Amino acid sequence: MEYRFSEQQQMLKQALHSLLKKEMPIEAFSEVAEKKDGFSQCAWKKLAENGWLGVLAKGKWQTLEDVCPLDLMYLSESVGEKLFPGPYSLVAGFIVPLLSQLKLTNKQQELLEMVISGEKLITSALPKLEKSQNKVGFNWPGINILNEENGKIQLTGEIRHIQFLQHTEVILVPFKNNVGGISAVLINTRNDGINIIPEQSADLSKPQGTLVLDGVWIDNDDFIGGPDSNHQELFNEQLTGYLICLNGEMIGGANEVLNRTVNYVKERKQFGVPVGSFQAVKHMIADLHIAIEKARSYSVYVASQTGKSSNETLLNAISSRLFTTDIYKKVCEDAIQLHGGMGFTWEESIHYWYKASIYQQSHITHPAIMTEYILQNLLLESEYSKEFQYNQYE
């Protein structure tokens, strides 16, 4: 397919890129990542004040017309280039569009408005793509309802790897309810019985933690649509959009690493000439550029197919994520090699993007699980499926 970004898309990206370039140069990022636990409240507020958190909002919160996940994927490239220390794709690409399409109480609507304005930071637990009983699928967070009395519900459970958990005030927790549907609850981190355990993260711009609910009492009104509601279709749709946004972050990060590498090999001299003039180096640079464009084209194609069935769209999103994570890591590894001994130092800062690529490979799932999920779905209706029972070996 042939696709060109529109003038409006390019103007939006340029505006966001200019803001991030001003607010988050590499020196500022290093300060936040290494000394402020990966989050800048000031920079996050600047994003919100300029309307970037509500790009995909629906209903009365919608500010832009005809905006879709493809637009946010394109914008997210700038976030990946600057390694913005905040949950931009999670909030703008998943939480805000999800909440803006649900039937919220007045209190929940006020919360959404504060999230979009940057007054409150919100994060979300996410399903994990895992293998269970010889089948790969999404497992939603395990939350148990202990008691119900006087309009309150007591919850228990543990959820790992929640982004920016240490910095947030509210957590969106989707979970599988007693009737098999996917319900959602908004939990204030200041509630009694909530323990937050910080975790180590490969990506310094993506701090994460474990949420432990130890008999936490939640008001019935904190559940979106009630504790037995089912929002699975909408969650699947927004999860696809989130994965597409992450592709944009990775493509932008890979492109920034390549640009830094090109500038370095132009300046670094060996035998009296720039090392970029050597044929072997030229070939590596060209291959990396082609790989990035392949990843971008694949992601654009997947984003343009979001009108199809949710299962097919999610499969396409997982396929493009597998391809893009591999390309991102490959670009960073080759960039380190092209920088020679400097590539292993912190002076060139390539290690920040390399760590981000490592983080993305294990976020939500693992490359091996994604591969199995793709094969499982592609072979499901195949006439050869009985012959290739790859996940049922005895």
Short mmCIF file of C-alpha atoms in Angstrom, two decimals:
data_model
loop_
_atom_site.label_atom_id
_atom_site.label_comp_id
_atom_site.label_asym_id
_atom_site.label_seq_id
_atom_site.Cartn_x
_atom_site.Cartn_y
_atom_site.Cartn_z
CA MET A 1 0.00 0.00 0.00
CA GLU A 2 1.09 3.60 -0.60
CA TYR A 3 0.53 5.97 2.27
CA ARG A 4 1.59 9.55 2.86
CA PHE A 5 1.06 11.42 6.09
CA SER A 6 -1.28 14.38 5.62
CA GLU A 7 -0.33 18.02 6.14
CA GLN A 8 -2.34 18.05 9.39
CA GLN A 9 -0.54 14.96 10.70
CA GLN A 10 2.84 16.46 9.87
CA MET A 11 1.92 19.77 11.54
CA LEU A 12 0.77 17.96 14.70
CA LYS A 13 3.95 15.93 14.85
CA GLN A 14 6.14 18.98 14.31
CA ALA A 15 4.35 20.78 17.14
CA LEU A 16 4.85 17.88 19.55
CA HIS A 17 8.43 17.37 18.41
CA SER A 18 9.23 21.04 19.06
CA LEU A 19 7.71 20.87 22.54
CA LEU A 20 9.63 17.71 23.49
CA LYS A 21 12.85 19.07 22.04
CA LYS A 22 12.51 22.13 24.24
CA GLU A 23 11.33 20.39 27.43
CA MET A 24 13.29 17.13 27.26
CA PRO A 25 16.79 17.41 25.73
CA ILE A 26 19.02 14.42 26.43
CA GLU A 27 20.64 16.19 29.39
CA ALA A 28 17.23 16.76 31.02
CA PHE A 29 16.22 13.18 30.31
CA SER A 30 19.39 11.86 31.95
CA GLU A 31 18.63 13.91 35.04
CA VAL A 32 15.06 12.61 35.29
CA ALA A 33 15.92 9.00 34.48
CA GLU A 34 18.85 8.69 36.85
CA LYS A 35 17.85 10.94 39.75
CA LYS A 36 14.05 11.34 39.67
CA ASP A 37 12.96 7.72 39.14
CA GLY A 38 11.98 8.21 35.51
CA PHE A 39 9.16 10.75 35.76
CA SER A 40 8.99 14.52 35.33
CA GLN A 41 5.80 16.08 36.70
CA CYS A 42 6.71 19.41 35.12
CA ALA A 43 7.18 17.97 31.62
CA TRP A 44 4.00 15.89 31.98
CA LYS A 45 2.03 19.02 32.90
CA LYS A 46 3.41 20.82 29.84
CA LEU A 47 2.19 17.99 27.61
CA ALA A 48 -1.27 18.17 29.16
CA GLU A 49 -1.49 21.96 28.93
CA ASN A 50 -0.90 21.72 25.19
CA GLY A 51 -3.67 19.15 24.78
CA TRP A 52 -1.55 16.13 23.91
CA LEU A 53 -3.12 13.76 26.45
CA GLY A 54 -6.61 14.03 24.96
CA VAL A 55 -5.74 13.49 21.30
CA LEU A 56 -7.84 10.30 21.07
CA ALA A 57 -10.54 11.32 23.57
CA LYS A 58 -14.14 10.74 22.49
CA GLY A 59 -17.46 12.39 23.28
CA LYS A 60 -17.45 15.73 25.07
CA TRP A 61 -13.71 15.44 25.70
CA GLN A 62 -12.87 15.24 22.00
CA THR A 63 -10.81 18.19 20.77
CA LEU A 64 -9.63 16.96 17.34
CA GLU A 65 -11.75 15.52 14.55
CA ASP A 66 -10.92 12.47 12.44
CA VAL A 67 -8.04 11.40 14.70
CA CYS A 68 -7.30 7.68 14.97
CA PRO A 69 -4.57 5.39 16.39
CA LEU A 70 -2.54 5.95 13.21
CA ASP A 71 -2.26 9.65 14.08
CA LEU A 72 -1.13 8.88 17.62
CA MET A 73 1.35 6.30 16.30
CA TYR A 74 2.88 9.03 14.16
CA LEU A 75 2.97 11.42 17.14
CA SER A 76 4.48 8.72 19.36
CA GLU A 77 7.53 8.61 17.13
CA SER A 78 8.55 11.94 18.69
CA VAL A 79 8.01 10.46 22.17
CA GLY A 80 10.31 7.56 21.27
CA GLU A 81 12.92 9.88 19.79
CA LYS A 82 13.19 11.89 23.00
CA LEU A 83 12.53 8.91 25.33
CA PHE A 84 9.94 11.01 27.14
CA PRO A 85 9.85 9.93 30.82
CA GLY A 86 6.10 9.51 31.23
CA PRO A 87 3.34 7.03 30.32
CA TYR A 88 2.30 8.92 27.19
CA SER A 89 1.20 5.98 25.02
CA LEU A 90 -0.50 4.30 27.97
CA VAL A 91 -2.51 7.38 28.95
CA ALA A 92 -3.17 9.01 25.56
CA GLY A 93 -3.39 5.77 23.55
CA PHE A 94 -5.20 3.47 25.99
CA ILE A 95 -6.67 4.96 29.18
CA VAL A 96 -8.16 8.25 27.92
CA PRO A 97 -9.88 6.86 24.79
CA LEU A 98 -11.12 3.88 26.82
CA LEU A 99 -12.62 5.91 29.68
CA SER A 100 -14.09 8.52 27.33
CA GLN A 101 -16.19 5.79 25.66
CA LEU A 102 -17.50 4.22 28.87
CA LYS A 103 -20.51 5.29 30.90
CA LEU A 104 -18.88 7.12 33.80
CA THR A 105 -20.30 8.53 37.01
CA ASN A 106 -19.95 12.26 37.67
CA LYS A 107 -17.01 11.54 39.97
CA GLN A 108 -15.31 9.42 37.29
CA GLN A 109 -15.91 12.12 34.66
CA GLU A 110 -14.22 14.68 36.91
CA LEU A 111 -11.28 12.31 37.28
CA LEU A 112 -10.98 11.92 33.51
CA GLU A 113 -10.97 15.69 33.09
CA MET A 114 -8.17 16.00 35.66
CA VAL A 115 -6.20 13.27 33.87
CA ILE A 116 -6.49 15.04 30.50
CA SER A 117 -5.50 18.37 32.10
CA GLY A 118 -2.49 16.78 33.82
CA GLU A 119 -3.74 17.47 37.35
CA LYS A 120 -3.72 13.76 38.16
CA LEU A 121 -1.51 10.97 36.88
CA ILE A 122 -3.20 7.67 36.11
CA THR A 123 -1.80 4.30 35.14
CA SER A 124 -3.34 0.97 34.25
CA ALA A 125 -2.78 -2.71 34.82
CA LEU A 126 -2.60 -4.54 31.50
CA PRO A 127 -3.34 -8.10 30.40
CA LYS A 128 -0.39 -10.40 29.74
CA LEU A 129 -0.08 -12.52 26.63
CA GLU A 130 0.79 -15.90 28.13
CA LYS A 131 0.57 -19.61 27.44
CA SER A 132 -1.86 -21.59 29.54
CA GLN A 133 -3.21 -25.12 28.97
CA ASN A 134 -1.44 -25.43 25.60
CA LYS A 135 -2.99 -22.23 24.30
CA VAL A 136 -1.66 -18.68 24.09
CA GLY A 137 -4.03 -15.89 25.02
CA PHE A 138 -4.43 -12.72 27.07
CA ASN A 139 -4.68 -13.25 30.82
CA TRP A 140 -6.32 -10.37 32.65
CA PRO A 141 -5.19 -9.29 36.12
CA GLY A 142 -6.28 -11.63 38.88
CA ILE A 143 -8.42 -9.77 41.39
CA ASN A 144 -10.64 -11.57 43.89
CA ILE A 145 -13.77 -10.22 45.55
CA LEU A 146 -13.74 -11.22 49.22
CA ASN A 147 -16.80 -9.49 50.68
CA GLU A 148 -19.65 -7.16 49.74
CA GLU A 149 -21.47 -5.05 52.30
CA ASN A 150 -23.01 -1.58 52.69
CA GLY A 151 -22.30 -0.60 49.08
CA LYS A 152 -18.63 -1.53 49.33
CA ILE A 153 -16.59 -4.41 47.91
CA GLN A 154 -13.44 -5.89 49.42
CA LEU A 155 -10.68 -6.85 46.96
CA THR A 156 -7.51 -8.88 47.19
CA GLY A 157 -4.83 -9.74 44.66
CA GLU A 158 -1.40 -8.92 43.27
CA ILE A 159 -0.54 -7.36 39.91
CA ARG A 160 3.05 -7.05 38.70
CA HIS A 161 4.79 -4.78 36.20
CA ILE A 162 2.48 -1.75 36.32
CA GLN A 163 4.10 1.27 34.68
CA PHE A 164 4.71 4.40 36.78
CA LEU A 165 2.95 2.84 39.75
CA GLN A 166 5.22 4.69 42.20
CA HIS A 167 4.17 8.08 40.78
CA THR A 168 0.46 7.64 40.16
CA GLU A 169 -2.57 8.62 42.21
CA VAL A 170 -5.16 6.42 40.47
CA ILE A 171 -4.93 2.95 38.92
CA LEU A 172 -7.29 1.56 36.31
CA VAL A 173 -7.58 -2.17 36.98
CA PRO A 174 -9.37 -4.38 34.45
CA PHE A 175 -10.09 -7.88 35.76
CA LYS A 176 -12.04 -11.00 34.95
CA ASN A 177 -15.24 -10.95 37.01
CA ASN A 178 -17.34 -13.79 38.41
CA VAL A 179 -19.47 -14.09 35.26
CA GLY A 180 -16.48 -14.31 32.88
CA GLY A 181 -16.57 -10.74 31.60
CA ILE A 182 -13.93 -8.03 31.92
CA SER A 183 -14.85 -5.41 34.51
CA ALA A 184 -12.88 -2.30 35.43
CA VAL A 185 -12.33 -0.43 38.68
CA LEU A 186 -10.56 2.83 39.49
CA ILE A 187 -8.48 2.50 42.66
CA ASN A 188 -6.95 5.35 44.64
CA THR A 189 -3.41 4.47 45.70
CA ARG A 190 -4.00 6.11 49.10
CA ASN A 191 -6.64 3.56 50.11
CA ASP A 192 -5.92 1.43 53.18
CA GLY A 193 -4.58 -2.02 52.36
CA ILE A 194 -2.71 -0.97 49.21
CA ASN A 195 0.98 -1.77 49.04
CA ILE A 196 3.21 -0.62 46.20
CA ILE A 197 6.47 -2.49 45.69
CA PRO A 198 8.93 -0.81 43.28
CA GLU A 199 10.52 -3.06 40.66
CA GLN A 200 13.70 -2.72 38.66
CA SER A 201 13.10 -1.78 35.04
CA ALA A 202 15.47 -2.19 32.11
CA ASP A 203 14.23 1.14 30.73
CA LEU A 204 15.01 4.03 33.07
CA SER A 205 12.17 6.04 31.50
CA LYS A 206 9.62 3.32 32.32
CA PRO A 207 9.65 2.72 36.11
CA GLN A 208 7.27 -0.01 37.22
CA GLY A 209 6.02 -1.72 40.34
CA THR A 210 3.85 -4.43 41.88
CA LEU A 211 0.41 -3.58 43.25
CA VAL A 212 -0.70 -5.63 46.26
CA LEU A 213 -4.34 -5.40 47.34
CA ASP A 214 -4.65 -6.70 50.89
CA GLY A 215 -8.36 -6.66 51.67
CA VAL A 216 -8.94 -3.21 50.15
CA TRP A 217 -12.47 -1.82 50.47
CA ILE A 218 -13.72 -0.12 47.31
CA ASP A 219 -16.93 1.86 46.87
CA ASN A 220 -19.35 0.26 44.44
CA ASP A 221 -19.31 3.53 42.46
CA ASP A 222 -15.58 3.08 41.76
CA PHE A 223 -16.43 0.20 39.42
CA ILE A 224 -17.14 1.40 35.89
CA GLY A 225 -20.63 0.17 35.10
CA GLY A 226 -20.70 -2.09 38.15
CA PRO A 227 -18.58 -5.08 39.25
CA ASP A 228 -20.33 -7.50 36.85
CA SER A 229 -20.13 -5.37 33.70
CA ASN A 230 -18.31 -6.61 30.62
CA HIS A 231 -16.05 -4.21 28.68
CA GLN A 232 -13.89 -6.82 26.96
CA GLU A 233 -14.60 -5.76 23.38
CA LEU A 234 -13.68 -2.15 24.10
CA PHE A 235 -10.61 -3.19 26.08
CA ASN A 236 -9.42 -5.34 23.16
CA GLU A 237 -9.95 -2.44 20.76
CA GLN A 238 -8.00 0.00 22.92
CA LEU A 239 -5.28 -2.56 23.60
CA THR A 240 -4.73 -2.75 19.84
CA GLY A 241 -4.46 1.04 19.68
CA TYR A 242 -1.97 1.01 22.55
CA LEU A 243 0.24 -1.55 20.81
CA ILE A 244 0.17 0.55 17.64
CA CYS A 245 1.26 3.61 19.65
CA LEU A 246 4.13 1.62 21.15
CA ASN A 247 5.21 0.73 17.62
CA GLY A 248 5.43 4.45 16.95
CA GLU A 249 7.63 4.94 20.03
CA MET A 250 9.98 2.18 18.90
CA ILE A 251 10.16 3.44 15.31
CA GLY A 252 10.93 6.95 16.53
CA GLY A 253 13.57 5.64 18.91
CA ALA A 254 15.21 3.53 16.21
CA ASN A 255 15.21 6.49 13.82
CA GLU A 256 16.85 8.75 16.41
CA VAL A 257 19.54 6.15 17.08
CA LEU A 258 20.22 5.84 13.35
CA ASN A 259 20.48 9.63 12.95
CA ARG A 260 22.92 9.84 15.85
CA THR A 261 24.95 7.03 14.33
CA VAL A 262 25.07 8.68 10.89
CA ASN A 263 26.32 11.92 12.47
CA TYR A 264 28.96 10.01 14.42
CA VAL A 265 30.39 8.07 11.43
CA LYS A 266 30.57 11.33 9.46
CA GLU A 267 32.79 12.88 12.13
CA ARG A 268 34.82 9.89 13.36
CA LYS A 269 37.93 9.51 11.24
CA GLN A 270 40.12 6.48 10.62
CA PHE A 271 43.10 6.40 8.24
CA GLY A 272 42.47 10.08 7.60
CA VAL A 273 38.91 9.72 6.32
CA PRO A 274 35.46 9.48 7.97
CA VAL A 275 34.55 5.90 8.86
CA GLY A 276 31.21 6.55 7.17
CA SER A 277 33.00 6.51 3.82
CA PHE A 278 33.85 2.81 4.23
CA GLN A 279 31.66 0.55 2.12
CA ALA A 280 30.90 -1.89 4.95
CA VAL A 281 29.66 0.95 7.16
CA LYS A 282 27.55 2.37 4.33
CA HIS A 283 25.90 -1.04 3.84
CA MET A 284 25.06 -1.35 7.54
CA ILE A 285 23.56 2.16 7.64
CA ALA A 286 21.49 1.47 4.52
CA ASP A 287 20.22 -1.84 5.92
CA LEU A 288 19.17 -0.17 9.17
CA HIS A 289 17.31 2.56 7.29
CA ILE A 290 15.45 -0.02 5.20
CA ALA A 291 14.57 -2.03 8.32
CA ILE A 292 13.09 1.04 10.03
CA GLU A 293 11.02 1.90 6.97
CA LYS A 294 9.74 -1.68 6.85
CA ALA A 295 8.65 -1.43 10.48
CA ARG A 296 6.97 1.94 9.85
CA SER A 297 5.15 0.65 6.75
CA TYR A 298 3.97 -2.47 8.59
CA SER A 299 2.65 -0.40 11.50
CA VAL A 300 0.90 2.04 9.17
CA TYR A 301 -0.77 -0.88 7.42
CA VAL A 302 -1.94 -2.42 10.71
CA ALA A 303 -3.23 0.95 11.95
CA SER A 304 -5.20 1.39 8.73
CA GLN A 305 -6.91 -2.00 9.22
CA THR A 306 -8.44 -1.26 12.63
CA GLY A 307 -11.98 -1.42 11.22
CA LYS A 308 -11.82 -5.19 10.87
CA SER A 309 -12.82 -7.75 13.52
CA SER A 310 -11.19 -7.19 16.92
CA ASN A 311 -9.48 -10.60 16.89
CA GLU A 312 -7.95 -10.06 13.46
CA THR A 313 -6.86 -6.53 14.31
CA LEU A 314 -5.27 -7.69 17.56
CA LEU A 315 -3.42 -10.45 15.70
CA ASN A 316 -2.09 -7.89 13.22
CA ALA A 317 -1.01 -5.63 16.08
CA ILE A 318 0.86 -8.47 17.81
CA SER A 319 2.53 -9.43 14.50
CA SER A 320 3.70 -5.88 13.85
CA ARG A 321 4.87 -5.57 17.47
CA LEU A 322 7.00 -8.71 17.14
CA PHE A 323 8.60 -7.33 13.97
CA THR A 324 9.11 -3.81 15.35
CA THR A 325 10.64 -4.89 18.67
CA ASP A 326 13.14 -7.03 16.79
CA ILE A 327 14.06 -4.15 14.45
CA TYR A 328 14.41 -1.69 17.34
CA LYS A 329 16.82 -3.94 19.20
CA LYS A 330 18.76 -4.71 16.01
CA VAL A 331 19.18 -1.01 15.18
CA CYS A 332 20.47 -0.24 18.69
CA GLU A 333 22.90 -3.17 18.69
CA ASP A 334 24.32 -2.26 15.28
CA ALA A 335 24.54 1.40 16.30
CA ILE A 336 26.67 0.42 19.29
CA GLN A 337 28.98 -1.52 16.95
CA LEU A 338 29.21 1.41 14.53
CA HIS A 339 30.18 3.70 17.39
CA GLY A 340 33.11 1.40 18.17
CA GLY A 341 34.43 1.69 21.72
CA MET A 342 32.35 4.86 22.26
CA GLY A 343 29.17 2.84 21.83
CA PHE A 344 29.70 1.12 25.17
CA THR A 345 30.09 4.39 27.07
CA TRP A 346 27.42 6.63 28.52
CA GLU A 347 28.86 9.63 26.68
CA GLU A 348 26.97 8.92 23.44
CA SER A 349 23.73 7.99 25.31
CA ILE A 350 22.90 5.13 22.90
CA HIS A 351 22.44 2.88 25.92
CA TYR A 352 19.19 4.67 26.84
CA TRP A 353 17.52 3.59 23.61
CA TYR A 354 19.06 0.13 23.80
CA LYS A 355 17.56 -0.35 27.27
CA ALA A 356 14.23 0.89 25.94
CA SER A 357 14.37 -1.75 23.19
CA ILE A 358 15.08 -4.46 25.78
CA TYR A 359 12.13 -3.28 27.86
CA GLN A 360 9.75 -3.30 24.89
CA GLN A 361 10.62 -6.91 24.07
CA SER A 362 9.28 -8.09 27.42
CA HIS A 363 6.45 -5.57 27.93
CA ILE A 364 3.08 -7.40 28.05
CA THR A 365 4.66 -10.54 26.64
CA HIS A 366 7.80 -12.17 25.21
CA PRO A 367 8.89 -12.60 21.55
CA ALA A 368 8.59 -16.40 21.79
CA ILE A 369 5.03 -16.10 23.11
CA MET A 370 4.12 -13.62 20.38
CA THR A 371 5.48 -16.02 17.76
CA GLU A 372 3.42 -18.86 19.16
CA TYR A 373 0.31 -16.68 19.33
CA ILE A 374 0.71 -15.74 15.66
CA LEU A 375 1.24 -19.35 14.57
CA GLN A 376 -1.67 -20.52 16.70
CA ASN A 377 -4.04 -18.07 15.01
CA LEU A 378 -2.71 -18.53 11.48
CA LEU A 379 -2.91 -22.31 11.68
CA LEU A 380 -6.29 -22.40 13.42
CA GLU A 381 -8.31 -22.61 10.21
CA SER A 382 -5.59 -24.21 8.09
CA GLU A 383 -6.06 -27.61 6.50
CA TYR A 384 -2.60 -28.41 7.81
CA SER A 385 -3.43 -27.54 11.41
CA LYS A 386 -3.78 -31.17 12.44
CA GLU A 387 -0.36 -31.96 11.04
CA PHE A 388 1.26 -28.96 12.73
CA GLN A 389 0.14 -29.40 16.30
CA TYR A 390 3.11 -27.35 17.44
CA ASN A 391 1.68 -26.54 20.87
CA GLN A 392 0.44 -29.99 21.79
CA TYR A 393 3.54 -32.13 21.73
CA GLU A 394 3.40 -35.05 24.10
#
